[in-house]
Coordinates of C-alpha atoms and ligand atoms in Angstrom, one line a residue:
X419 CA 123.1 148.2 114.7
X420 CA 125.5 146.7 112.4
X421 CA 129.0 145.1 113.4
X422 CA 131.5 147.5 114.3
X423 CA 134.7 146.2 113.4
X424 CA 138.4 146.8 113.7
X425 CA 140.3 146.8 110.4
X426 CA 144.0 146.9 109.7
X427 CA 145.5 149.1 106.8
X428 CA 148.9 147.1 105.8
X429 CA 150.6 148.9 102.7
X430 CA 151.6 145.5 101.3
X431 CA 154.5 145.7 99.5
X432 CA 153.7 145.9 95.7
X433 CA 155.7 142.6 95.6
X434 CA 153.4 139.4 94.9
X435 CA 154.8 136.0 96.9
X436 CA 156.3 134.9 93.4
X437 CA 158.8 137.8 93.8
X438 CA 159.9 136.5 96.5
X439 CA 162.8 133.9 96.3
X440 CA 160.6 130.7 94.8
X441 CA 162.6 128.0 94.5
X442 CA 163.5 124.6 96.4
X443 CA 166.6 123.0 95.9
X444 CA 166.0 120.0 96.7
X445 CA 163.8 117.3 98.3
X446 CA 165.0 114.3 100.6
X447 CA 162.4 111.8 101.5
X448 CA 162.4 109.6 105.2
X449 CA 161.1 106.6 106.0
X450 CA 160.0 103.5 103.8
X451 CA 160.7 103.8 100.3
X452 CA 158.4 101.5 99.1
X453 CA 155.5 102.6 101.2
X454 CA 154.9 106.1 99.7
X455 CA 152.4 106.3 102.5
X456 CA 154.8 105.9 105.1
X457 CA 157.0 108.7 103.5
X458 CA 157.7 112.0 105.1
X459 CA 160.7 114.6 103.3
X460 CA 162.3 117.6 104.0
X461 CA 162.5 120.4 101.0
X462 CA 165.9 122.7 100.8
X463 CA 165.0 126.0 99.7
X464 CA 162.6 128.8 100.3
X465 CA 159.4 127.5 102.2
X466 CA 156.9 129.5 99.8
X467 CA 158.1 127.0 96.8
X468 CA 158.0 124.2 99.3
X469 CA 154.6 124.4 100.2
X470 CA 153.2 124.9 96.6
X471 CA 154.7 121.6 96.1
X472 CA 153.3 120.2 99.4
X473 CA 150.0 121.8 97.8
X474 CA 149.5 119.4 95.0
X475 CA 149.1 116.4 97.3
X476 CA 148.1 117.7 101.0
X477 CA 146.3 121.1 100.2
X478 CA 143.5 120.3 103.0
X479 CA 145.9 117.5 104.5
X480 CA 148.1 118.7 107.4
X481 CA 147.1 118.4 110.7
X482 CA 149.5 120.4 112.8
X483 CA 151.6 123.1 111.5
X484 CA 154.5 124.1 114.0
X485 CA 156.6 127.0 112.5
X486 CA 159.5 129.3 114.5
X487 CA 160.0 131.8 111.7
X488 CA 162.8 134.7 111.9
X489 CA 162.2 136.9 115.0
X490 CA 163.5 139.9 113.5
X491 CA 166.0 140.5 115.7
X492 CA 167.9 142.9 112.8
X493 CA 170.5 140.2 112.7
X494 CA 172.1 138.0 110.5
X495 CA 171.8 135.0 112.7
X496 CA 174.5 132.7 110.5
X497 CA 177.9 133.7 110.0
X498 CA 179.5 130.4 110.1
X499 CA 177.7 130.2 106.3
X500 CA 179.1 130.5 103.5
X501 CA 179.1 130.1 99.7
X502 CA 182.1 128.4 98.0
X503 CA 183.1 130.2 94.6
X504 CA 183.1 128.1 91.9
X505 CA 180.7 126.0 93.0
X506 CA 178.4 124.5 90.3
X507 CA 174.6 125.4 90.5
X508 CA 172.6 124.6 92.5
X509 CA 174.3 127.2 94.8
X510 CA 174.4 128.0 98.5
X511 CA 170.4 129.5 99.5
X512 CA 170.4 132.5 101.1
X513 CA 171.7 132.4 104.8
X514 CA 169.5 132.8 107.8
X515 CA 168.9 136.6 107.9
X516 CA 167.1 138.7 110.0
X517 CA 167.3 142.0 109.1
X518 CA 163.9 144.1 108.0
X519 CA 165.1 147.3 106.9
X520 CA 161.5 147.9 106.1
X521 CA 160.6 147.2 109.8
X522 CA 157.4 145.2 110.5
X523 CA 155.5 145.8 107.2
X524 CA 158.3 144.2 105.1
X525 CA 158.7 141.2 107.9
X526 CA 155.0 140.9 107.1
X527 CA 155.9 141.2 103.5
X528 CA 157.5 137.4 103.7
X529 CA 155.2 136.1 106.7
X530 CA 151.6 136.8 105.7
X531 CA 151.5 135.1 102.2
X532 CA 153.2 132.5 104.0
X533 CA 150.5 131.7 106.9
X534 CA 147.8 132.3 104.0
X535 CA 149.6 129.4 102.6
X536 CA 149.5 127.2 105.6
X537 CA 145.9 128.2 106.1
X538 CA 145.2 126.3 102.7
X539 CA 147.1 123.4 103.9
X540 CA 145.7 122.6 107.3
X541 CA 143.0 120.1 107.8
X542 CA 139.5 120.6 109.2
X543 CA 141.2 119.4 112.2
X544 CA 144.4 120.8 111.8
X545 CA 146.2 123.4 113.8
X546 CA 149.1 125.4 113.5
X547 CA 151.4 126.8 116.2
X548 CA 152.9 129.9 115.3
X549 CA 156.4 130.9 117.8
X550 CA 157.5 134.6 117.9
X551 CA 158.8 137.1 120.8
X552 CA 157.8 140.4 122.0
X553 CA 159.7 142.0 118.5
X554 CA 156.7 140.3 115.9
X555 CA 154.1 138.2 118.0
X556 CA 151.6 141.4 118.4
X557 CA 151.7 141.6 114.5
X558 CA 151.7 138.4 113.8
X559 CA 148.8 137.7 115.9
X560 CA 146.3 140.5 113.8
X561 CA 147.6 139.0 110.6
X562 CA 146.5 135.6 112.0
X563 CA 143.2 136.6 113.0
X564 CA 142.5 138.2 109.7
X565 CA 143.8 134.8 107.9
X566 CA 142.1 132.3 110.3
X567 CA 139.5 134.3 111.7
X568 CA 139.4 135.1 115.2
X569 CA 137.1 132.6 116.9
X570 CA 139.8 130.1 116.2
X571 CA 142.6 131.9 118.4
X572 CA 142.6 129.1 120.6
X573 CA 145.5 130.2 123.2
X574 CA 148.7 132.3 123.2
X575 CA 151.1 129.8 125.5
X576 CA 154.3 131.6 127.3
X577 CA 157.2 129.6 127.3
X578 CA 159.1 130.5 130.2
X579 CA 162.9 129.9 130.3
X580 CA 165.4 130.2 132.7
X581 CA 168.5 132.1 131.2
X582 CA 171.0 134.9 132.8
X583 CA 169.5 138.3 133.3
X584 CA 171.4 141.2 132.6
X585 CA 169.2 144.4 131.9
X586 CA 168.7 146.8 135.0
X587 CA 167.0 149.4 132.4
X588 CA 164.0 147.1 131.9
X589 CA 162.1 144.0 132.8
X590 CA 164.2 141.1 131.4
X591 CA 163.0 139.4 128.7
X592 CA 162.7 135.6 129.5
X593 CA 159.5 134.3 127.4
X594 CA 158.3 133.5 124.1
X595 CA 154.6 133.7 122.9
X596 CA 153.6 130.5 121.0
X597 CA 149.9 131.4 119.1
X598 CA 147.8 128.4 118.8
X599 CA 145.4 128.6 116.2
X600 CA 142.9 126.0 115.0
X601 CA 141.7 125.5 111.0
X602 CA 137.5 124.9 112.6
X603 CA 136.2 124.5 115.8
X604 CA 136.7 120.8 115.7
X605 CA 140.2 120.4 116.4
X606 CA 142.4 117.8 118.0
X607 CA 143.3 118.2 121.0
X608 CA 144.5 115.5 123.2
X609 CA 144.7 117.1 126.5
X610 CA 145.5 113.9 128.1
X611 CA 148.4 113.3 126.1
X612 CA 149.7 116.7 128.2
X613 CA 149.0 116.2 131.9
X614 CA 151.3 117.6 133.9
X615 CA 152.7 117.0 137.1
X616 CA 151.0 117.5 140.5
X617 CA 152.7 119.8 143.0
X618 CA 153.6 118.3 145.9
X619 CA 151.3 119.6 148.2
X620 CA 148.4 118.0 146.3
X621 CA 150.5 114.4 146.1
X622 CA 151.0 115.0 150.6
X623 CA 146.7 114.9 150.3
X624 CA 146.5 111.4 148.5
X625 CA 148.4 110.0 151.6
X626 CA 146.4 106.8 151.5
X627 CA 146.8 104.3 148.8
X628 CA 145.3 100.4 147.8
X629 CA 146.2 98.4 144.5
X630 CA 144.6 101.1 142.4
X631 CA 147.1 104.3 143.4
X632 CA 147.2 107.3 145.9
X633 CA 143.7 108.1 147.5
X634 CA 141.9 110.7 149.5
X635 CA 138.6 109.4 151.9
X636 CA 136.1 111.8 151.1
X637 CA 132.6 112.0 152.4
X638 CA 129.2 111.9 150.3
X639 CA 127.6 114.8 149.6
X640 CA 124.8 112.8 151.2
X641 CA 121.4 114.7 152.9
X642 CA 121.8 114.2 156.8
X643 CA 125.1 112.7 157.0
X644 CA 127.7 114.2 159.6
X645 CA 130.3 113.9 157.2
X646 CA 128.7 115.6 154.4
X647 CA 131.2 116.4 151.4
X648 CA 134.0 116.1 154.1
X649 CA 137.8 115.9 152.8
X650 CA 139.8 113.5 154.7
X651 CA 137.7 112.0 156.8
X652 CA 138.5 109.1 159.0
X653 CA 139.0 105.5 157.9
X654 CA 137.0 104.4 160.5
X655 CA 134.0 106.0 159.0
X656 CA 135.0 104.0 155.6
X657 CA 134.9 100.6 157.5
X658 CA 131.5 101.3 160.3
X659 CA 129.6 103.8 157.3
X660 CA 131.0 102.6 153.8
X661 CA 127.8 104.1 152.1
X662 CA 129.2 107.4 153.6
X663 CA 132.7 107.5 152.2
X664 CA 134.2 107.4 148.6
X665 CA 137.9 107.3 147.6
X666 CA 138.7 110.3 145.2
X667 CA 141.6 108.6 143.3
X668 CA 144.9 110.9 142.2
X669 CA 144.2 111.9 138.8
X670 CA 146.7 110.9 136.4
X671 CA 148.6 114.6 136.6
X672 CA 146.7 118.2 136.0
X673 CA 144.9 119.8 133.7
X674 CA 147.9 121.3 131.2
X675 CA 147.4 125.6 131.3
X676 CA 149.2 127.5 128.8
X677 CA 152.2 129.1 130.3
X678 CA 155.0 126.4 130.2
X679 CA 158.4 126.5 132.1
X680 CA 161.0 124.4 129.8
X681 CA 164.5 124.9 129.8
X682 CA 165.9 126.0 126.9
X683 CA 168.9 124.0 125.5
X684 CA 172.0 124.4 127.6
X685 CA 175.2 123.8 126.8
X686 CA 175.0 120.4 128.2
X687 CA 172.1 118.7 126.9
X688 CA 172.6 116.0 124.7
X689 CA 169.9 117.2 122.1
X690 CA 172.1 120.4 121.7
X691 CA 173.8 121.0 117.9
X692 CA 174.7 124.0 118.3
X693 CA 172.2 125.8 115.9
X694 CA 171.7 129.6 117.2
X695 CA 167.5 129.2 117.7
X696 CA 167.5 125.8 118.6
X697 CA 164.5 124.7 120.5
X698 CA 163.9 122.1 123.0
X699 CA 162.5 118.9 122.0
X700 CA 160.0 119.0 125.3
X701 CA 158.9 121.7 123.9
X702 CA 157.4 120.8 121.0
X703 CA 156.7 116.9 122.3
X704 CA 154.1 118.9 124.1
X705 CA 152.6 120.5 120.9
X706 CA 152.7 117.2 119.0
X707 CA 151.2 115.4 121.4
X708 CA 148.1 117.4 122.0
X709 CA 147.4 118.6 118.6
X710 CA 148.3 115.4 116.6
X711 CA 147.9 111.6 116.6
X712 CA 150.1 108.7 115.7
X713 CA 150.0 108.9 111.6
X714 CA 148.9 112.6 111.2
X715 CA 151.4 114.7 109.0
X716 CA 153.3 117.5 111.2
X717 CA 155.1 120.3 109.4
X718 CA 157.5 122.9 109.7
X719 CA 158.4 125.3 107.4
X720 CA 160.9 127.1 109.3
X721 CA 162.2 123.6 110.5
X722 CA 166.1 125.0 111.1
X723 CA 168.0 122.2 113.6
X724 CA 165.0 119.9 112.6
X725 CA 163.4 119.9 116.0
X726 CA 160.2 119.3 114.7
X727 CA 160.9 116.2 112.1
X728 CA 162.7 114.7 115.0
X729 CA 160.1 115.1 117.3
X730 CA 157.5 113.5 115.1
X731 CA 159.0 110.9 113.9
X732 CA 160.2 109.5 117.6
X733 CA 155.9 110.2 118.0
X734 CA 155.3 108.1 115.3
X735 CA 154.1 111.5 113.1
X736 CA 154.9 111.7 109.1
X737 CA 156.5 114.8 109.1
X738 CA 157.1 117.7 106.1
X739 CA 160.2 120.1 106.7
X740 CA 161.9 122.9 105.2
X741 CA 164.6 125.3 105.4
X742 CA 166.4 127.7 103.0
X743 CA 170.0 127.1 104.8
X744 CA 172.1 124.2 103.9
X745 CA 173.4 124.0 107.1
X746 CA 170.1 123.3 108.8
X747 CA 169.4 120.6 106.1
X748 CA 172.9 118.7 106.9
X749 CA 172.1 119.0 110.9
X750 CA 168.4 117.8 110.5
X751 CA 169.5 114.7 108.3
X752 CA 171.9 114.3 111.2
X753 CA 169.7 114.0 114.1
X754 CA 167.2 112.0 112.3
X755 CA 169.5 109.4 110.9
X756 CA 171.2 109.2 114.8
X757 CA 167.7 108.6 116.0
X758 CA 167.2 104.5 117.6
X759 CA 165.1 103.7 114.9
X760 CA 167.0 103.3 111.6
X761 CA 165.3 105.9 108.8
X762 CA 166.1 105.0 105.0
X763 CA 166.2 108.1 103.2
X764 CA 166.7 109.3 99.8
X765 CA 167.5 112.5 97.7
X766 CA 165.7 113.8 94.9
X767 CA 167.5 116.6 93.0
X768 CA 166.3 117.4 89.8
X769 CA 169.1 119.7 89.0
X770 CA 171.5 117.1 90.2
X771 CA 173.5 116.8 93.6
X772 CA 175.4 119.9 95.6
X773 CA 178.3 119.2 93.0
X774 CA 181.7 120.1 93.7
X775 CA 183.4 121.3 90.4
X776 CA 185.9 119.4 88.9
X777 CA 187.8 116.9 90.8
X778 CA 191.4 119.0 89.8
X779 CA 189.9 122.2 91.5
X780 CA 191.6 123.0 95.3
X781 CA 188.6 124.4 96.6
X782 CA 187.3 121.0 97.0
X783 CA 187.1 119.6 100.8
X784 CA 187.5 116.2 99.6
X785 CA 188.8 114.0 96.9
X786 CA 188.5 110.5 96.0
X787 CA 191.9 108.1 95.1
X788 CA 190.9 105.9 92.7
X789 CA 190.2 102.4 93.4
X790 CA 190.3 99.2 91.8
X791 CA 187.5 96.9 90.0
X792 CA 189.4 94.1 92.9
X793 CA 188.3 95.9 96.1
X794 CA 185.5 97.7 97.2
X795 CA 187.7 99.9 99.4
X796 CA 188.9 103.4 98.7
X797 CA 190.1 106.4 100.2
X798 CA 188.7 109.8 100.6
X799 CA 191.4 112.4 101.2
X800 CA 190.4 115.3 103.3
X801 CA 191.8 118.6 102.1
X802 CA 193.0 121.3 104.3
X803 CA 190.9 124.4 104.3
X804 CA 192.6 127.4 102.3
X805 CA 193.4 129.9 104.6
X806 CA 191.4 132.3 102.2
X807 CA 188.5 130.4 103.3
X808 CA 187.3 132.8 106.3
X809 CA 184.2 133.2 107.5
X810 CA 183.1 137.0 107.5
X811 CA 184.5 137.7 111.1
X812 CA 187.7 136.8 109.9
X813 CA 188.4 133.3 111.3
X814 CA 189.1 130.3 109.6
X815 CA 185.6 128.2 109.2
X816 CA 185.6 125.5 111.2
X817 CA 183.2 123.6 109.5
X818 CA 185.5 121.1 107.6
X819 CA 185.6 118.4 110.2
X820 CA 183.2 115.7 108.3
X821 CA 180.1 115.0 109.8
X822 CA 178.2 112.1 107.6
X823 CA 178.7 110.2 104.6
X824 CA 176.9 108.3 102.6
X825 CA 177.2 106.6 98.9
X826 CA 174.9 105.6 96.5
X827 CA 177.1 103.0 94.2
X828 CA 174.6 103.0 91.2
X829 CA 173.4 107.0 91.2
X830 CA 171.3 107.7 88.6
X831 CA 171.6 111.2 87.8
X832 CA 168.5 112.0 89.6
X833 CA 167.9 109.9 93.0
X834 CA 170.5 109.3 95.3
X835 CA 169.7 106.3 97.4
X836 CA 172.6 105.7 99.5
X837 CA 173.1 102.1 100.1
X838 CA 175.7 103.0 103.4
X839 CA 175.7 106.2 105.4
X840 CA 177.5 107.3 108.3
X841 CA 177.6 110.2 110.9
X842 CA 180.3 109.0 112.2
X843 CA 182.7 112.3 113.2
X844 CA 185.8 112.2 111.0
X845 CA 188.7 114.7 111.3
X846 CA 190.8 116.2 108.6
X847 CA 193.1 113.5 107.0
X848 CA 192.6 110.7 104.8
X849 CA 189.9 108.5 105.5
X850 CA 189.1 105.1 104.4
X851 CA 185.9 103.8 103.6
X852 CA 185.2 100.2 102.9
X853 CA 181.9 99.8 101.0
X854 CA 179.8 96.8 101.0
X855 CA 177.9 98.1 98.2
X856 CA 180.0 98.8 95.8
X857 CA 179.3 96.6 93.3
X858 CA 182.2 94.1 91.7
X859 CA 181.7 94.6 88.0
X860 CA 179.5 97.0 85.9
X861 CA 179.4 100.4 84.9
X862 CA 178.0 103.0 87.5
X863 CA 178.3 106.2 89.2
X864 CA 178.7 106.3 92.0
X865 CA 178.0 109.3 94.6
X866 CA 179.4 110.0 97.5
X867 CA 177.9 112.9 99.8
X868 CA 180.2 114.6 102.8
X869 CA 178.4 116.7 104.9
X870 CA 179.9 119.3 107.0
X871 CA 178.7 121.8 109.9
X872 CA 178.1 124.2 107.2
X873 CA 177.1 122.5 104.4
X874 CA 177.9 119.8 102.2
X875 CA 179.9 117.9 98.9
X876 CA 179.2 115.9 96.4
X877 CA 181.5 114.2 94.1
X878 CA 179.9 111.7 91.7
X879 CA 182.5 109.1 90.1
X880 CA 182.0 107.0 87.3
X881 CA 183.4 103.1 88.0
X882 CA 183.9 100.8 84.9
X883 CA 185.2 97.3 86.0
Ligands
SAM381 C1 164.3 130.5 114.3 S1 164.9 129.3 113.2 C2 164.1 127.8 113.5 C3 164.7 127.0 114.7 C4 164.0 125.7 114.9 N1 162.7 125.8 115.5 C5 164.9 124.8 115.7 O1 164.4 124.2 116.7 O2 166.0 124.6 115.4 C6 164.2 129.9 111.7 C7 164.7 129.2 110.5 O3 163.9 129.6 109.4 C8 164.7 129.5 108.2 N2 164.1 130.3 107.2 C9 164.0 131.7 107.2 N3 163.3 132.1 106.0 C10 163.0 131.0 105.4 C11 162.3 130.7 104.1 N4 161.8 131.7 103.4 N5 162.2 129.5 103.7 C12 162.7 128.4 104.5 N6 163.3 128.6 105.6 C13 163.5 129.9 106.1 C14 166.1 129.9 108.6 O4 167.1 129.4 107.8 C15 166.1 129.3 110.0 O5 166.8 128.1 110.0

C-alpha cells in the first residue's frame, strides 16, 4: 500500500521573496582585517538580502543557524525608533514590527522563504535552531518539516523561565519552544560540551572520594559473589575481596535533556541592554556549544541585541549577523567591542555612511568645531534634542545620550576603518576628543560615527593642513 501522507495547503501569498523588502544597508566586518578567514560581519537591512549575499561565499557553509524571528505578538515591539526627516539616504529600515494583519499565512509569507533560504546555507553538518512561542511555533514546525524534511526534527527544547504570573483565566505562559533541526543525519552535536549539573541527591551517593574525584563502591556483577551488582557496599570488602568491588566514578555532570530552566534577563544582570526580546547569553552558550566547534560559522538572521555574535565570538565561533533595525546594529557593535578581547572592525557602505545632512541643519545631534592643522584635538558639540523630536507615545526620545564613537581620519568614501573608538557613555554637552590618529599634514576625510540608543550619525569632514 502506498505512503499515506499529510499535506499542507498554504495559499502563499502571490508575492515572490523579491517583493519583499530586499535590501541591506550595510555590512560591518569583526575580527582581523587582514585575515579574511578570521572575519565574521554583521549586515544592516532585511535578512532575505543578507543571506543572498552570505550565499555567494557560504551557500553549503554554515554550521549552526540560531534565529529568534518576530513572535507575532500583533505588536509593534519598537517605539523608541524613529526616522529623522531630512535625513540623507540610506534611511532609517523599517522598525521591529510585529503585526500580521494577514494572521499566520502572511507571518508565513516572510518566514518560509526565509528558512528555505537557511536550508541552502547549512552545512552537511549544520543545524539550525529555530525560537518561537505558543502564537507561531506549531506553524513554524510543519513549514520546517516540509523544508528539512521530517527525520531531521531532532528535538523541540522548552525553555522554562521564571517571570510574574498574572492570568487566573488560563495556565500562565512561562516557556518558549526552541526547534532543533539538523541539515543530514550526521550532525554535530557535542553533548559533552552540555552536561549539566547533578542533583544533589546523586552528589550525597559519591560520598567516598581518592585523587581521582567522588566515588561509589560497587559490587561486580560477578557469578557466585555475595555482593553481586551491590551499590554501596562496604570498604572492607574493597580491601579483603578487591576482585569483587569496582569504584563507579561521578560522571562529569548528566546527560543534558531538552527542557531547560534559564532565567531570562532581569533587570539586574549585567548582560541586560535593554532590548525588548533580549535573550540570555546561557541560553544560547548552550546551543553553540553542542551544535558548533571552535572555528565553525554561527549565524543569526534575526540577531536583534546581538546575543548570538557575542556568544560566538567569546566561543571562539566566526559569526554572521543581521538585523533590519538600526538600533539593534548600534547595541550589537556595542556589546561586542565591550567584550575582553579587543575586536577591530570595519564598515563597508557602498551607498556611503548614515549621513547627517548638512552640517548647518538643527536636526543634527552633533556638530564638529573646527580644528586646527597644530592639534589633533577637537570638539564635538552635543545638540539638544528639539522638543518636536517625540517618540510616538509622546515623550521626548531619550536616545541622545551618546553611546560610542569612533573616527576613521583618512575615510575613503567607502570603508570606514576607525583608527579609535569608544563606548564610553557621554551626556549631552560638548565633548572633547583628543585623537591620536589624526594625521598632522595631508588632505583627508575624516569620519566620525556617534551612535546613540536609537541609532546613529555620521558626519564626514574634510581636513586640509
Ligand atoms: C525577537 S528579536 C531577536 C532578539 C535576539 N534574539 C536577542 O537576543 O536580542 C527579532 C529581531 O528580528 C529583527 N527582524 C525582523 N524582521 C527582520 C528582517 N526581515 N530582516 C532582519 N531582521 C529582522 C527585528 O528587528 C528584531 O530585532
Amino acid at each position: 500500500m502506498a505512503k499515506k501522507e499529510i499535506r499542507l495547503i498554504w495559499e502563499r501569498s502571490a508575492r515572490g521573496p523579491a517583493e519583499h523588502k530586499c535590501d541591506f544597508r550595510r555590512v560591518e566586518r569583526y575580527g582581523g582585517r587582514d585575515d579574511a578567514s578570521g572575519q565574521c560581519r554583521m549586515y544592516h537591512g532585511d535578512n532575505m538580502a543578507a543571506m543572498c549575499d552570505v550565499a555567494c561565499e557560504y551557500a553549503g557553509g554554515i554550521d549552526l543557524i540560531y534565529i529568534d524571528p518576530p513572535y507575532g505578538t500583533g505588536r509593534r515591539l519598537s517605539s523608541r525608533l524613529r526616522s529623522r526627516a531630512g535625513e540623507s539616504p540610506p534611511v532609517e529600515c523599517s522598525a521591529f514590527d510585529d503585526r500580521w494583519g494577514g494572521g499566520p499565512a502572511e507571518y508565513m509569507d516572510m518566514l518560509a522563504p526565509r528558512l528555505e533560504m537557511m536550508c541552502n546555507l547549512l552545512s552537511p553538518r549544520g543545524s539550525i535552531y529555530v525560537h518561537a512561542d505558543w502564537r507561531m511555533v506549531h506553524y513554524i514546525k510543519v513549514f520546517m518539516d516540509e523544508i528539512f524534511g521530517r527525520e531531521m526534527f531532532q528535538n523541540e527544547i522548552v525553555w522554562c523561565y521564571r517571570e510574574a504570573v498574572n492570568s487566573k483565566k488560563r495556565w500562565n505562559r512561562k516557556h518558549d519552544t526552541i526547534l532543533f533541526y539538523s541539515k543530514s543525519d550526521k550532525f554535530t552535536f557535542n553533548y559533552s560540551e552540555v552536561l549539566e549539573p547533578h542533583a544533589e541527591s546523586t552528589l550525597k551517593k559519591y560520598r567516598r572520594g581518592d585523587e581521582k574525584g567522588p566515588y561509589r563502591l560497587m559490587g561486580r556483577g560477578l557469578k557466585g559473589s555475595p555482593i553481586r551488582s551491590a551499590r554501596d557496599v562496604a570498604p572492607e570488602w574493597e580491601q579483603k575481596h578487591p576482585e569483587l568491588t569496582y569504584r563507579h566514578y561521578l560522571p562529569a555532570g548528566k546527560l543534558p535533556v531538552d527542557y531547560w530552566n534559564i532565567d531570562i534577563v532581569n533587570q539586574a544582570a549585567h548582560e541586560r541592554t535593554g532590548y525588548a526580546t533580549q535573550k540570555p547569553e546561557s541560553l544560547l552558550e548552550r546551543i553553540v556549544l553542542a551544535s558548533s566547534n571552535p572555528g565553525d560559522i554561527v549565524a543569526d538572521f534575526f540577531c536583534g541585541s546581538g546575543t548570538t555574535p557575542v556568544v560566538a565570538q567569546k566561543l571562539g565561533r566566526r559569526w554572521i549577523a543581521c538585523d533590519a533595525q538600526k538600533r539593534s546594529i548600534h547595541i550589537t557593535r556595542k556589546r561586542l567591542l565591550a567584550l575582553d578581547k579587543p575586536i577591530e572592525f570595519e564598515i563597508l557602505s557602498a551607498g556611503g555612511l548614515y549621513q547627517s545632512p548638512d552640517k548647518k541643519r538643527d536636526d543634527s545631534l552633533f556638530d564638529i568645531a573646527e580644528y586646527s592643522g597644530e592639534s589633533n584635538a577637537f570638539s564635538v558639540v552635543l545638540k539638544e534634542m528639539k522638543s518636536s523630536e517625540k517618540d510616538e507615545n509622546g515623550k521626548t526620545a531619550a536616545g541622545n545620550n551618546i553611546e560610542f564613537w569612533a573616527i576613521d581620519p583618512e575615510y575613503d568614501g567607502t570603508v570606514f576603518r576607525p583608527q579609535w573608538w569608544t563606548i564610553k557613555r557621554n551626556k549631552r554637552g560638548a565633548v572633547d576628543v583628543e585623537s591620536p590618529v589624526l594625521r598632522k599634514n595631508g588632505d583627508t576625510a575624516v569620519a566620525i560615527i556617534a551612535g546613540f540608543e536609537d541609532g546613529e550619525q555620521c558626519k564626514i569632514v574634510r581636513r586640509s593642513v
